[in-house]
Short mmCIF file of C-alpha atoms in Angstrom, two decimals:
data_model
loop_
_atom_site.label_atom_id
_atom_site.label_comp_id
_atom_site.label_asym_id
_atom_site.label_seq_id
_atom_site.Cartn_x
_atom_site.Cartn_y
_atom_site.Cartn_z
CA UNK A 70 -21.09 9.15 21.52
CA UNK A 71 -21.45 5.56 22.01
CA UNK A 72 -17.83 5.28 22.61
CA UNK A 73 -16.76 8.46 24.18
CA UNK A 74 -16.44 7.14 27.51
CA UNK A 75 -14.48 4.11 26.26
CA UNK A 76 -10.73 6.02 24.91
CA UNK A 77 -9.51 2.31 25.53
CA UNK A 78 -11.29 0.77 23.24
CA UNK A 79 -10.61 0.56 18.91
CA UNK A 80 -13.12 1.90 17.03
CA UNK A 81 -12.36 1.94 13.21
CA UNK A 82 -15.04 3.11 10.72
CA UNK A 83 -14.78 0.88 7.31
CA UNK A 84 -15.48 3.95 4.63
CA UNK A 85 -14.44 3.60 1.53
CA UNK A 86 -11.66 5.54 -0.61
CA UNK A 87 -8.36 6.11 -1.34
CA UNK A 88 -7.70 6.00 1.99
CA UNK A 89 -4.33 8.76 2.90
CA UNK A 90 -1.60 8.53 5.16
CA UNK A 91 -0.08 11.70 5.97
CA UNK A 92 3.34 11.93 7.20
CA UNK A 93 4.46 15.19 8.21
CA UNK A 94 8.24 16.60 10.15
CA UNK A 95 8.42 12.40 11.06
CA UNK A 96 11.05 12.67 13.83
CA UNK A 97 11.54 8.99 13.07
CA UNK A 98 11.77 8.27 9.73
CA UNK A 99 12.30 4.29 10.29
CA UNK A 100 9.37 4.34 12.41
CA UNK A 101 7.31 5.77 9.96
CA UNK A 102 8.22 3.84 7.07
CA UNK A 103 7.43 0.70 9.31
CA UNK A 104 4.46 2.07 9.71
CA UNK A 105 3.81 2.91 5.94
CA UNK A 106 4.91 -0.43 5.14
CA UNK A 107 2.58 -2.39 7.72
CA UNK A 108 -0.62 -0.08 6.83
CA UNK A 109 -0.52 -0.61 2.60
CA UNK A 110 0.47 -3.90 2.82
CA UNK A 111 0.67 -6.64 5.70
CA UNK A 112 -3.03 -7.38 4.30
CA UNK A 113 -2.01 -6.96 1.04
CA UNK A 114 -3.97 -3.81 0.31
CA UNK A 115 -6.79 -5.95 1.13
CA UNK A 116 -8.97 -4.00 3.96
CA UNK A 117 -11.09 -1.32 3.33
CA UNK A 118 -8.54 0.78 5.57
CA UNK A 119 -4.97 0.26 4.81
CA UNK A 120 -3.68 3.30 3.28
CA UNK A 121 -3.91 4.03 -0.57
CA UNK A 122 -2.15 7.31 -0.58
CA UNK A 123 0.58 8.64 1.16
CA UNK A 124 1.00 12.40 1.78
CA UNK A 125 4.52 13.72 2.35
CA UNK A 126 5.73 17.43 3.07
CA UNK A 127 7.34 18.61 -0.55
CA UNK A 128 10.84 18.33 -0.65
CA UNK A 129 10.67 15.82 2.30
CA UNK A 130 9.94 12.59 0.72
CA UNK A 131 13.54 11.17 -0.29
CA UNK A 132 14.26 9.52 2.99
CA UNK A 133 11.18 8.35 3.88
CA UNK A 134 10.34 6.63 0.21
CA UNK A 135 13.97 5.32 0.78
CA UNK A 136 13.23 3.83 3.89
CA UNK A 137 10.00 2.43 2.57
CA UNK A 138 11.77 0.77 -0.50
CA UNK A 139 14.10 -1.23 1.75
CA UNK A 140 11.43 -2.61 3.47
CA UNK A 141 9.80 -3.53 0.27
CA UNK A 142 12.85 -4.86 -1.11
CA UNK A 143 12.58 -7.60 2.17
CA UNK A 144 9.25 -8.16 2.01
CA UNK A 145 8.40 -12.40 1.84
CA UNK A 146 5.51 -12.74 -0.05
CA UNK A 147 3.87 -16.11 0.12
CA UNK A 148 1.96 -18.74 1.51
CA UNK A 149 0.38 -18.17 4.65
CA UNK A 150 2.68 -20.88 6.54
CA UNK A 151 5.61 -20.90 4.41
CA UNK A 152 8.67 -20.59 6.07
CA UNK A 153 10.53 -18.35 6.44
CA UNK A 154 7.14 -16.38 6.96
CA UNK A 155 6.05 -14.32 4.66
CA UNK A 156 4.69 -10.60 5.57
CA UNK A 157 2.69 -10.68 2.46
CA UNK A 158 0.34 -13.38 1.03
CA UNK A 159 -1.74 -13.70 -2.14
CA UNK A 160 -4.60 -11.30 -3.00
CA UNK A 161 -8.10 -12.93 -2.64
CA UNK A 162 -8.40 -14.44 -6.10
CA UNK A 163 -6.73 -14.15 -9.99
CA UNK A 164 -9.79 -11.84 -10.88
CA UNK A 165 -8.44 -9.54 -8.49
CA UNK A 166 -4.75 -9.70 -8.98
CA UNK A 167 -5.65 -9.00 -12.54
CA UNK A 168 -7.55 -5.98 -11.40
CA UNK A 169 -4.92 -4.46 -9.58
CA UNK A 170 -2.63 -5.13 -12.26
CA UNK A 171 -4.42 -3.22 -14.47
CA UNK A 172 -4.95 -0.28 -12.22
CA UNK A 173 -0.90 -0.38 -11.61
CA UNK A 174 -0.29 0.16 -15.35
CA UNK A 175 -3.42 2.72 -15.81
CA UNK A 176 -2.07 4.78 -13.38
CA UNK A 177 1.96 4.52 -15.37
CA UNK A 178 0.02 4.96 -17.85
CA UNK A 179 -1.46 8.24 -16.80
CA UNK A 180 2.47 9.75 -16.28
CA UNK A 181 2.84 7.66 -12.70
CA UNK A 182 6.19 6.95 -11.13
CA UNK A 183 7.19 3.31 -11.12
CA UNK A 184 9.29 3.55 -7.89
CA UNK A 185 8.61 -0.64 -6.64
CA UNK A 186 7.05 -2.17 -9.76
CA UNK A 187 4.53 -4.49 -8.77
CA UNK A 188 4.99 -7.43 -9.80
CA UNK A 189 2.80 -11.18 -10.85
CA UNK A 190 5.86 -13.97 -10.58
CA UNK A 191 3.47 -16.84 -11.44
CA UNK A 192 0.86 -15.77 -13.51
CA UNK A 193 -1.99 -18.94 -12.34
CA UNK A 194 -1.49 -17.61 -8.34
CA UNK A 195 -2.87 -14.66 -7.05
CA UNK A 196 0.89 -12.83 -6.03
CA UNK A 197 1.49 -9.52 -5.82
CA UNK A 198 4.75 -7.88 -5.10
CA UNK A 199 4.37 -4.35 -3.34
CA UNK A 200 4.50 -1.94 -5.68
CA UNK A 201 4.69 1.92 -4.88
CA UNK A 202 4.41 4.54 -7.46
CA UNK A 203 4.60 8.29 -7.20
CA UNK A 204 1.65 9.74 -8.47
CA UNK A 205 2.93 13.03 -8.69
CA UNK A 206 2.14 14.09 -12.21
CA UNK A 207 -0.54 11.37 -13.15
CA UNK A 208 -3.47 13.17 -15.27
CA UNK A 209 -6.86 12.93 -14.41
CA UNK A 210 -6.32 10.23 -11.41
CA UNK A 211 -9.07 7.91 -10.87
CA UNK A 212 -10.85 8.02 -7.97
CA UNK A 213 -10.67 4.11 -7.70
CA UNK A 214 -9.99 2.62 -4.71
CA UNK A 215 -7.30 -0.32 -5.60
CA UNK A 216 -7.54 -3.82 -3.29
CA UNK A 217 -3.96 -4.95 -3.45
CA UNK A 218 -0.53 -4.00 -2.20
CA UNK A 219 -0.37 -0.37 -4.51
CA UNK A 220 1.21 2.43 -2.08
CA UNK A 221 1.03 5.96 -4.10
#
């Protein structure tokens, strides 16, 4: 009620969870891919509102996934003021990077299929490359939020 009369103000509730991004009947696949990439990866996936799960109509995901993969392939991961300017920086610390990698491996061990592999170029820094994984066939999928650059 408090914000009903102010539609020009954004109201965002950070309630945690594995935030789904539903893309259904997308008329403009490139724009949909851009939104998915920005939501999932812009803050290295460390925002409570970052997209974690991508829900797409059966049989309609190939074009969208290919567009997302093209963006991921071009993505620069580096220090905030690096040149060229990065799209994404590190996760908060080494322990967080370790944990995200463990969660990624756990999904793969349960049947996840990596579409873009989550990598850690340097074990001494908390930089991770953006991961994209198909969890359609994952058994006993954990309901744990992954605070890192992973979209599933």
